[in-house]
Coordinates of C-alpha atoms and ligand atoms in Angstrom, one line a residue:
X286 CA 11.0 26.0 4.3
X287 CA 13.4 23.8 5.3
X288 CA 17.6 24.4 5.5
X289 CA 19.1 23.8 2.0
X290 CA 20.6 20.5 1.5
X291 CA 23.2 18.5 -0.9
X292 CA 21.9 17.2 -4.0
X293 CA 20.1 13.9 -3.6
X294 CA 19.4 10.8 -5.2
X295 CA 16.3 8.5 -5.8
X296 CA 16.8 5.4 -8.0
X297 CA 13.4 3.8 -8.5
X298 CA 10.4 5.8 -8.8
X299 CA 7.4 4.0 -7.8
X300 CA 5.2 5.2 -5.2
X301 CA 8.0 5.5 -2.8
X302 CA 10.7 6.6 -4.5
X303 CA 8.3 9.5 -6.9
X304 CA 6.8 10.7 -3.4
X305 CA 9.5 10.9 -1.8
X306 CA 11.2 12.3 -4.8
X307 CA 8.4 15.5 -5.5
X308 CA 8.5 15.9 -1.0
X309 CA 12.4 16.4 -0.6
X310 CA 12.1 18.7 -4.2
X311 CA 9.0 21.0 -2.7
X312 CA 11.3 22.0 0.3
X313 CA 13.9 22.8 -1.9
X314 CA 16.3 20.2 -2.2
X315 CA 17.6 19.7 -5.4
X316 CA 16.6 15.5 -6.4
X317 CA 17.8 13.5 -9.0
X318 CA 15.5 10.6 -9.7
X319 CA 16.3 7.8 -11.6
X320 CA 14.1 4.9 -13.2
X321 CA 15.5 2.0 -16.3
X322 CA 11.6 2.8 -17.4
X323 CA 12.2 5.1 -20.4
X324 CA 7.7 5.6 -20.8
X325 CA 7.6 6.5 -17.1
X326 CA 10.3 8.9 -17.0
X327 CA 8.9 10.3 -20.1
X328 CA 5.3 11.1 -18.8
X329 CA 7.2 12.2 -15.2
X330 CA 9.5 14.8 -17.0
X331 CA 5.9 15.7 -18.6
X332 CA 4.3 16.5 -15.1
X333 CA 2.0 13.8 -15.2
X334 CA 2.3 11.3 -12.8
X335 CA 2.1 7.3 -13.3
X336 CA -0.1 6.6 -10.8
X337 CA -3.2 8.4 -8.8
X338 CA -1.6 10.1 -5.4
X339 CA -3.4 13.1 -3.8
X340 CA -1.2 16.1 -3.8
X341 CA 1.7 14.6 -6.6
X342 CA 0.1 16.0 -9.6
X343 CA 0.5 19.7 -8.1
X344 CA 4.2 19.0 -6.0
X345 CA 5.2 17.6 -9.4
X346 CA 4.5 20.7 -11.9
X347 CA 6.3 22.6 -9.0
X348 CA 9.1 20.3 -8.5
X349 CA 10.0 20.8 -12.6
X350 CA 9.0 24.4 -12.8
X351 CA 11.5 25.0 -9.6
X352 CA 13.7 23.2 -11.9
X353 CA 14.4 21.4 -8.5
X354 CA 13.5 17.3 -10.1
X355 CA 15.5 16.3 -12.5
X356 CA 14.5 12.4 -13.6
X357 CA 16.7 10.6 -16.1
X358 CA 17.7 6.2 -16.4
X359 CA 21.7 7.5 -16.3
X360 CA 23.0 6.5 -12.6
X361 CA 26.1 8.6 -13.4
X362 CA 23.7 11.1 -13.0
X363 CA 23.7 10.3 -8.8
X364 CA 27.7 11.6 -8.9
X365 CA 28.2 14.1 -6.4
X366 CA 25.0 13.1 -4.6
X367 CA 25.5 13.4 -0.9
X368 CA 22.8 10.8 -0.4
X369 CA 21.2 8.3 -2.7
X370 CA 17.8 6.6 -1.6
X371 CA 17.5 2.9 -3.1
X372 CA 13.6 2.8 -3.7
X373 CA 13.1 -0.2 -5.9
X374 CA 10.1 -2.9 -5.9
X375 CA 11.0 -6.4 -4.3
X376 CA 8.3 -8.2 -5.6
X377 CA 7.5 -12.1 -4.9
X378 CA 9.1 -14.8 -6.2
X379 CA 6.6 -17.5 -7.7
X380 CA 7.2 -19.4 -4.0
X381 CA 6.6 -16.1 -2.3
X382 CA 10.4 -15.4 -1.3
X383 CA 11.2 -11.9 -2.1
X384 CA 13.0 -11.5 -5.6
X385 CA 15.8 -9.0 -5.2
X386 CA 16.5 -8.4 -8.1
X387 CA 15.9 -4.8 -9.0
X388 CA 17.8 -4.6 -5.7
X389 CA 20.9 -6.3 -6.8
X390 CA 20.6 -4.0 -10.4
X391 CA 19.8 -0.5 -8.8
X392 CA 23.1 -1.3 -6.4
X393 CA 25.3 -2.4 -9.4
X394 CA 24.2 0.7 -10.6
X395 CA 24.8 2.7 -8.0
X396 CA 28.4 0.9 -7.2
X397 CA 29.5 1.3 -10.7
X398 CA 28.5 5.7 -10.6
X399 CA 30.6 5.8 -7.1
X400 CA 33.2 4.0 -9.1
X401 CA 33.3 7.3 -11.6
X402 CA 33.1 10.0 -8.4
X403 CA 34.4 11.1 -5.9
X404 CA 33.7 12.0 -2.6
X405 CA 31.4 10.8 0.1
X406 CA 27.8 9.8 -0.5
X407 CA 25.9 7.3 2.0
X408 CA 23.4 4.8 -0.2
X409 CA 19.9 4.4 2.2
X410 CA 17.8 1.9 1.1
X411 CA 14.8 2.2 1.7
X412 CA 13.0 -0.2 -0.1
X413 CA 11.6 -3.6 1.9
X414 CA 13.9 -6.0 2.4
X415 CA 14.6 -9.4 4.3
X416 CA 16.8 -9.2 7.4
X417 CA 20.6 -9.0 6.3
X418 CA 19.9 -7.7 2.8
X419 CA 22.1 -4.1 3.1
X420 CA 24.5 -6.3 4.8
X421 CA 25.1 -9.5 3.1
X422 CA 24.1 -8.1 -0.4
X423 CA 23.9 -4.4 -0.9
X424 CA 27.2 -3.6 0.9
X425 CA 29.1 -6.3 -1.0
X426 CA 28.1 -5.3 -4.2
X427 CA 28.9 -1.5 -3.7
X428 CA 32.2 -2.7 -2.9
X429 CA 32.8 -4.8 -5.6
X430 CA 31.3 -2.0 -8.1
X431 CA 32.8 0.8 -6.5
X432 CA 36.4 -0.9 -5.8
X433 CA 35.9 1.7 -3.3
X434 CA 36.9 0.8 0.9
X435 CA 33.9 0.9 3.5
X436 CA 34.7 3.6 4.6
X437 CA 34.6 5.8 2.0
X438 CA 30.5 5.7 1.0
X439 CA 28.4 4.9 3.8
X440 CA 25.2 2.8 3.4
X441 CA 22.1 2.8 5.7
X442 CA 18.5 1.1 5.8
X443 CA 16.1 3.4 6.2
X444 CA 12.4 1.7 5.5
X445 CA 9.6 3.4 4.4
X446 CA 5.8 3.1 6.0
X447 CA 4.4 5.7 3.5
X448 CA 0.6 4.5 2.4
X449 CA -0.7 4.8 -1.0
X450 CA -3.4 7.7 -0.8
X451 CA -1.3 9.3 1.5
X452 CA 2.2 9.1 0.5
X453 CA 2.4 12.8 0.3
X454 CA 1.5 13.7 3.4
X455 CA 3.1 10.5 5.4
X456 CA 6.3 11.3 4.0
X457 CA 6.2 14.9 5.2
X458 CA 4.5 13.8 8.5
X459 CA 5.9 10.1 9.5
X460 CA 5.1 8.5 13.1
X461 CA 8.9 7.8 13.3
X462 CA 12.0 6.9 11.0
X463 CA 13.6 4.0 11.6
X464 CA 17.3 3.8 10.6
X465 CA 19.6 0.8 10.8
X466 CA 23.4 2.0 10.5
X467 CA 26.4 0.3 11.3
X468 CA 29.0 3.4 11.8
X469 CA 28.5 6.8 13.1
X470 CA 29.3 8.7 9.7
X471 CA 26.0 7.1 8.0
X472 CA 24.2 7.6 11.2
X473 CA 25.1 11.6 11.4
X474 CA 24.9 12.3 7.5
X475 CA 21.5 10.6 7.6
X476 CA 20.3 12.2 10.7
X477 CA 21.6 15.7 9.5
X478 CA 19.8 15.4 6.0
X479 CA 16.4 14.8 7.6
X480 CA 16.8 17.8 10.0
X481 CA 17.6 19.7 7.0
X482 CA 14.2 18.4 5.2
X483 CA 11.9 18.2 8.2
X484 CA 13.7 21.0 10.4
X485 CA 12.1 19.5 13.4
X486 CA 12.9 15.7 13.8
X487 CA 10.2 13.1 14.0
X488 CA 11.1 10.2 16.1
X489 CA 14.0 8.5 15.6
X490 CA 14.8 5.1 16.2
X491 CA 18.3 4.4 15.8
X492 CA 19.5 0.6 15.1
X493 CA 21.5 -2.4 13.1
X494 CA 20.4 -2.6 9.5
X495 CA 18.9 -5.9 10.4
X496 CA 16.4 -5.0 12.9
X497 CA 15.7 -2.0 10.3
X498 CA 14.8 -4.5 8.1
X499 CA 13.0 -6.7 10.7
X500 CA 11.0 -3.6 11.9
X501 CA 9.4 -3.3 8.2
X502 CA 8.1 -6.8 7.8
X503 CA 6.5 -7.1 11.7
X504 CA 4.9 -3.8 11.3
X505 CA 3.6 -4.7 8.0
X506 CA 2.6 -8.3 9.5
X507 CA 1.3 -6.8 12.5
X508 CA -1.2 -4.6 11.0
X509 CA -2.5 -7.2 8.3
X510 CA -2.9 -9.4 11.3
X511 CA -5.0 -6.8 13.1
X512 CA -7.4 -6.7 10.1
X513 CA -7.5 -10.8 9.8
X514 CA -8.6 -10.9 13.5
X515 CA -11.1 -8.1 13.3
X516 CA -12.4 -9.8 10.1
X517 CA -12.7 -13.2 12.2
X518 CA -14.6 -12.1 14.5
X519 CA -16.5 -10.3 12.1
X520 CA -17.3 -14.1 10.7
X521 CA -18.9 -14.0 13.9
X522 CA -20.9 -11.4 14.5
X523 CA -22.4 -12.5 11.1
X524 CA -23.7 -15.3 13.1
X525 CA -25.3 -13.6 16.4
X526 CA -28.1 -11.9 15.9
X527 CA -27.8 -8.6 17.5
X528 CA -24.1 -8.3 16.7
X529 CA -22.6 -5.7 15.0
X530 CA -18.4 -5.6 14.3
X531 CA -18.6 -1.7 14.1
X532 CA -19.2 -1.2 17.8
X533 CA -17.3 -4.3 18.8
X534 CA -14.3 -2.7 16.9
X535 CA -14.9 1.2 18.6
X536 CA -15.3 -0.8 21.9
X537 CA -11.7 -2.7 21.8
X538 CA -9.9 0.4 20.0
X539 CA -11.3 2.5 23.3
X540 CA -8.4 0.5 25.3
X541 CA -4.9 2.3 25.0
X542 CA -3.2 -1.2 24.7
X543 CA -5.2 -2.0 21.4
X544 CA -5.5 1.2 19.7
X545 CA -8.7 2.1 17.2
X546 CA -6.5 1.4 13.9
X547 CA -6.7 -1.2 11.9
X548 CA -9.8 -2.8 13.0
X549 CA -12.0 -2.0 10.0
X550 CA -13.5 -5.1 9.0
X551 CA -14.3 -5.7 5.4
X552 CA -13.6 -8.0 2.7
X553 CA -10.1 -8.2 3.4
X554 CA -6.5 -6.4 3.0
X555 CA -5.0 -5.6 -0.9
X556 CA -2.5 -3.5 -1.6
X557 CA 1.5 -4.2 -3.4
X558 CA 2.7 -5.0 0.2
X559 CA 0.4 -6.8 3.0
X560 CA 0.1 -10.2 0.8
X561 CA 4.0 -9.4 -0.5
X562 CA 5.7 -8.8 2.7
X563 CA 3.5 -11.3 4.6
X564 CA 4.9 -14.5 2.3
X565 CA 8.0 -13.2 1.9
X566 CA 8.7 -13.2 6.2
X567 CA 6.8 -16.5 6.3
X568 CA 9.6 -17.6 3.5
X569 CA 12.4 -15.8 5.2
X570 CA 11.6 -17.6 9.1
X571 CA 10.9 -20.7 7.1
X572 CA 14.9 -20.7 5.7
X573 CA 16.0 -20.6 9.5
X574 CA 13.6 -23.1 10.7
X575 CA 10.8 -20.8 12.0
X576 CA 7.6 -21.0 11.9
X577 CA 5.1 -18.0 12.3
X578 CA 1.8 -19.2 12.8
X579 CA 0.0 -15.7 13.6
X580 CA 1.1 -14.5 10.1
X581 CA 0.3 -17.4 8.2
X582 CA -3.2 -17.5 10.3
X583 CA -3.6 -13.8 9.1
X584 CA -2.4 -14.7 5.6
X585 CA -5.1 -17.3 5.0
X586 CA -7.8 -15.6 6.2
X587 CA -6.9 -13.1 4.0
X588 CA -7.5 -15.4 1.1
X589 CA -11.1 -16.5 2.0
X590 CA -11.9 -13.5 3.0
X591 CA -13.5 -11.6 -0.2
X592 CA -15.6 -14.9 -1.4
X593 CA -17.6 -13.9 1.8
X594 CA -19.7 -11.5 -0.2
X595 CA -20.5 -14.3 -2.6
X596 CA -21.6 -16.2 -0.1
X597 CA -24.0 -13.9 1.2
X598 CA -25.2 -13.6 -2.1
X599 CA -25.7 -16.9 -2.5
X600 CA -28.0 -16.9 0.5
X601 CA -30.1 -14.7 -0.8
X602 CA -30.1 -15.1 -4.8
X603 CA -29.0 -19.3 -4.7
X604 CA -27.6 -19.9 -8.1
X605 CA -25.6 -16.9 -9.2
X606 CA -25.5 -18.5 -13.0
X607 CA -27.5 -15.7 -14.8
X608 CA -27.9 -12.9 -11.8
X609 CA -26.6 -9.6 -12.5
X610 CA -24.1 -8.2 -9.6
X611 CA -22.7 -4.9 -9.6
X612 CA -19.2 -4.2 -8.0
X613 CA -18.8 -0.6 -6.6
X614 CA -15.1 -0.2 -6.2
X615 CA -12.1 -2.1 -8.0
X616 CA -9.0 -0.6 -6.4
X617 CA -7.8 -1.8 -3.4
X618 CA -8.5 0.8 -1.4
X619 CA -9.8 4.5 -2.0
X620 CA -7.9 7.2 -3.3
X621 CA -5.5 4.9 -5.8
X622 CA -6.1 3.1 -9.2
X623 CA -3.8 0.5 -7.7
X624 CA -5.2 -2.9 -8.4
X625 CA -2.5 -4.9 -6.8
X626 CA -3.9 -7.6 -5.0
X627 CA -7.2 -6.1 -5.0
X628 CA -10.0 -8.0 -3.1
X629 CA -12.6 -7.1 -6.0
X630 CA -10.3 -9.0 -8.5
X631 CA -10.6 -12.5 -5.7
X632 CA -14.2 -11.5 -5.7
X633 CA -15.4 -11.0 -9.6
X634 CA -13.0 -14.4 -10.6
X635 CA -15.5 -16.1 -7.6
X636 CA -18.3 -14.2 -9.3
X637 CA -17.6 -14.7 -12.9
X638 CA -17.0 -18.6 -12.5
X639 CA -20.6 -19.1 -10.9
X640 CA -21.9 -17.8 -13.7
X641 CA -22.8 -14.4 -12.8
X642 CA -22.5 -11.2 -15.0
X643 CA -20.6 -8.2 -13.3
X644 CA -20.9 -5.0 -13.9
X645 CA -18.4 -2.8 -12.3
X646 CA -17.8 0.6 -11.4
X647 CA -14.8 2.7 -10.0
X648 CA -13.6 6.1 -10.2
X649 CA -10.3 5.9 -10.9
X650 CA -9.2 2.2 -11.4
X651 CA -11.4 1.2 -14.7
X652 CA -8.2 1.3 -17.1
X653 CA -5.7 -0.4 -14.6
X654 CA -8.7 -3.2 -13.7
X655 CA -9.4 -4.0 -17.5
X656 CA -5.5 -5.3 -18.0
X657 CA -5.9 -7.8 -15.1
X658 CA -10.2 -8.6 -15.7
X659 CA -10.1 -8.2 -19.3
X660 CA -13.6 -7.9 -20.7
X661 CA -15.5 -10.7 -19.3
X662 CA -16.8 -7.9 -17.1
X663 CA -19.0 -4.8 -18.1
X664 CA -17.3 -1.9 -17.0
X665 CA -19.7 1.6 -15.9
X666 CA -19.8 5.3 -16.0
X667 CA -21.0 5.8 -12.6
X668 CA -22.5 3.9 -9.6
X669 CA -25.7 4.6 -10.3
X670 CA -25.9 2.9 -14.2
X671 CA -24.2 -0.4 -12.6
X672 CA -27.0 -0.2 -9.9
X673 CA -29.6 -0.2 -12.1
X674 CA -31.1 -3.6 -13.1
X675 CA -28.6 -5.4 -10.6
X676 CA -29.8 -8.8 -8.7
X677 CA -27.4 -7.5 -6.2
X678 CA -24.8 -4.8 -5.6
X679 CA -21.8 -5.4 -3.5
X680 CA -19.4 -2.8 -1.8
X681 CA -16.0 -3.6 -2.7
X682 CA -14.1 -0.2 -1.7
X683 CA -15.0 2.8 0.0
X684 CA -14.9 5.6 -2.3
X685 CA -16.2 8.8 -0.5
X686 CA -18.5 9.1 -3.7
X687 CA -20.0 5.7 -2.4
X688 CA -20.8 6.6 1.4
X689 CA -23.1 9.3 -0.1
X690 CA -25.6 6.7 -1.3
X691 CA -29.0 6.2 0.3
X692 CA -31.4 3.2 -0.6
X693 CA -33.3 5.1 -2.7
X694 CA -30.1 5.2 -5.1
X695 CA -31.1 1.2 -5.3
X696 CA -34.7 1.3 -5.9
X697 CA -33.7 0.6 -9.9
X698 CA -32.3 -2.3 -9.3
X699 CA -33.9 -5.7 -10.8
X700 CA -34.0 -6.7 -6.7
X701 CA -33.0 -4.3 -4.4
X702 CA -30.3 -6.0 -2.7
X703 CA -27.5 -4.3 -1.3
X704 CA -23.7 -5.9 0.3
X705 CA -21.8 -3.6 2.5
X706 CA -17.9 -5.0 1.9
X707 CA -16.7 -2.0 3.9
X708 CA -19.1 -1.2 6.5
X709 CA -20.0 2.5 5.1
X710 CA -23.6 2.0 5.5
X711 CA -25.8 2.8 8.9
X712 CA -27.7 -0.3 8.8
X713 CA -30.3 1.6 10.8
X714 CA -31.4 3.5 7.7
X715 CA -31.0 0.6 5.2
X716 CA -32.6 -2.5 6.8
X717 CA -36.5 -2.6 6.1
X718 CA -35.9 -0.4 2.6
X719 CA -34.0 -3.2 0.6
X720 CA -32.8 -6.1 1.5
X721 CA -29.5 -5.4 3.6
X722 CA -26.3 -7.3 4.6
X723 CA -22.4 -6.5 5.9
X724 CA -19.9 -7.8 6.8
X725 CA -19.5 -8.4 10.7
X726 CA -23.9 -7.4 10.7
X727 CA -25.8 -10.1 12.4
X728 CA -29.3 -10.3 12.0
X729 CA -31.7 -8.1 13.8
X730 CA -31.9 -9.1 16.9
X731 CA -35.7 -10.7 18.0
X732 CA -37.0 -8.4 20.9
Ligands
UDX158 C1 0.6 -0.4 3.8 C2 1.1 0.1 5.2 O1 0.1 0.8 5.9 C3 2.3 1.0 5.0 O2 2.8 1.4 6.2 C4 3.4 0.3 4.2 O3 4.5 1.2 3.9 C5 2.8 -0.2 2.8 O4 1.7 -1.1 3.1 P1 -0.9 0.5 1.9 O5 -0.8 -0.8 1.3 O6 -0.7 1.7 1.0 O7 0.1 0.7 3.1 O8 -2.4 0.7 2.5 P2 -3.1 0.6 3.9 O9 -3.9 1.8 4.1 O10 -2.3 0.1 5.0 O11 -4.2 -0.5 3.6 C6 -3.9 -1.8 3.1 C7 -5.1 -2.7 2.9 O12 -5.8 -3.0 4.2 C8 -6.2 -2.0 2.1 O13 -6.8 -3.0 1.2 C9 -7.3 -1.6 3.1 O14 -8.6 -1.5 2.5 C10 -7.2 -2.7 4.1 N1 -7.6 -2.3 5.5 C11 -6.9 -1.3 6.2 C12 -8.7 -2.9 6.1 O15 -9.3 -3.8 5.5 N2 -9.0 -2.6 7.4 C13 -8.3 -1.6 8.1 O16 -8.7 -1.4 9.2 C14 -7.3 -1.0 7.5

């Protein structure tokens, strides 16, 4: 276990702010989190959690048993903190500028309990947020709430690269922590509470709040482009027969320079922060004259790139008015119920006004998918009752349930017909037992 430190703060607790909140708690730090969400708080103090996370169910019950989380909407409940994590959501503004305004509220907050203390505590955001943010709004307002100097609370950006599925285990295990600090006392109370929590150090990278900041957005940017360009050329490899985007992939991830990440094709990227983070840069370089063109590029692909399963069908069936298509998968990716910006919602909309009936099935995201598909769609059990009688059955997310299948689990269907959004399938044992297509599969080729 790691050295004891201070008592620490969370305000905002999301994905970010609960995982990090149960990881600092299960090596013994004593966390305060705080939410304005009365419901949420409710259920957390409970021991369930709001959302579906491997490893939080368990690192929660211990984190209350341990008496080590305490959760609560009182900010005065931070005084005495040593250091306070900002971890609220910076959605989109209807033009796709970020709207900071649970930033702006969480810092009054904040401000106003440093106010009613005493002592030093150092405020970290760690939430995204455009270039300039800790500096041309959070430390203003923590001075204006506080009526406190600079000098006596420190403030630091610190952003977070956690992945939903994995939050647990990326925030105990991160690549590297990026911190943006402009004085040494932030920099060395920051430093020395994460070799408290992770006793030995991951890389550091040590910077101004505003490349912090920057750092978040390009590497979010960056990766989302990496799946927009494997997924163009996947466009093409649908159109050479012969070609197949899983080996081009493995062969251009073999090269150092290019590394094997990121280059799944499928039917595109989801998720609360690929779209989000994408518009909001474009918006941000946009307000100082700059235009990104790989970004947007990336971004628009995006956009098209889930009505390429409809196409397909439509090249097979013709007229969807009438045909039956199941959907296996609805969350954006496997091992959430998140359906933020879900590719299956882009893809059942497309679906639905052709006149098709859909009947989907996920293991996990049925509840969450209802309040955003409503009941236009037919919701299943399992994968195997929204097979049966389909025209067609698309892949939409890769569930390990789903890579188990074999085409005999599709010999009930009204046409056996099967779309692989998500490349799980060996197209050597499905081609000649049902009809067969994926994404980035060209044809056979003629020998
Ligand atoms: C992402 C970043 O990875 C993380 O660092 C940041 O903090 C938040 O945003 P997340 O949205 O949880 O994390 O999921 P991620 O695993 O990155 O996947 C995002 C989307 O890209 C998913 O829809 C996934 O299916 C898709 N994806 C990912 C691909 O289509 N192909 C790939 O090769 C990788």
């Amino acid at each position: 276990m790691a050295k004891r430190t201070g008592r620490v703060g969370i305000v905002g607790l999301g994905y970010v702010g609960l995982s990090t909140a149960v990881s600092f708690a299960s090596r013994g730090i004593a966390t305060v989190g705080i939410d304005v969400d009365e419901g949420k708080l409710a259920r957390i103090a409970n021991g369930e959690p709001p959302f579906v996370e491997k490893g939080l169910p368990e690192l929660l019950g211990k984190a209350l048993r341990h008496r080590r989380l305490m959760v609560t909407s009182d900010c005065d409940a931070l005084a005495g903190a040593g250091v306070v994590f900002v971890t609220v959501g910076t959605p989109s503004a209807d033009d796709g500028s970020i709207d900071l305004s649970c930033i702006r509220n969480a810092t009054s907050s904040v401000g106003r309990m440093l106010r009613r203390s005493e002592g030093y505590s150092l405020i970290v955001v760690k939430s995204t947020v455009i270039p300039g943010t800790a500096d041309d709004l959070v430390m203003p307002v923590l001075m204006s709430e506080s009526r406190r100097k600079q000098a006596d609370f420190g403030l630091a950006s610190n952003p977070e690269f956690l992945r939903e599925g994995h939050a647990i285990e990326d925030t105990m295990h991160p690549d590297r922590l990026v911190i943006g600090v402009e004085d040494k006392k932030s920099e060395r109370t920051l430093v020395s509470f994460y070799r408290g929590f992770y006793g030995r150090l991951p890389k550091i990278l040590l910077t101004t709040p505003v490349n912090a900041e920057l750092i978040k957005y390009a590497s979010n940017s960056f990766l989302a482009t990496k799946i927009s360009f494997i997924n163009d050329i996947a466009r093409l490899c649908n159109s050479i027969p012969g070609a197949d985007i899983r080996v081009v992939a493995e062969g251009m991830g073999l090269d150092k320079r290019i590394a094997p990440g990121f280059l799944s094709a499928g039917l595109g990227y989801g998720g609360s922060c690929f779209g989000k983070d994408i518009k909001a840069l474009l918006s941000f370089a946009q307000s100082k004259g700059v235009e990104l063109r790989i970004p947007r590029a990336a971004h628009e692909t995006n956009e098209r790139q889930p009505l390429l399963a409809l196409e397909v069908a439509r090249k097979h069936l013709g007229d969807l008015s009438g045909k039956r298509i199941a959907i296996l998968g609805l969350s954006f990716k496997p091992g959430t119920d998140d359906m933020r910006e879900a590719v299956s919602v882009v893809l059942i909309n497309g679906l639905l006004k052709a006149g098709a009936s859909v009947v989907a099935y996920d293991p996990v995201a049925i509840e969450n998918a209802r309040k955003i598909l409503g009941s236009e769609v037919s919701y299943s059990k399992s994968a195997a009752s929204s097979i049966q009688g389909a025209d067609c059955c698309i892949l939409a997310t890769e569930w390990e349930e789903f890579k188990r299948l074999r085409p005999k689990n599709f010999a009930k269907m009204n046409r056996p017909f099967l779309i692989d959004g998500r490349r799980v399938y060996d197209p050597a044992v499905f081609r000649g037992k049902l009809e067969f297509e994926a994404v980035g599969l060209g044809t056979e080729s003629p020998r």
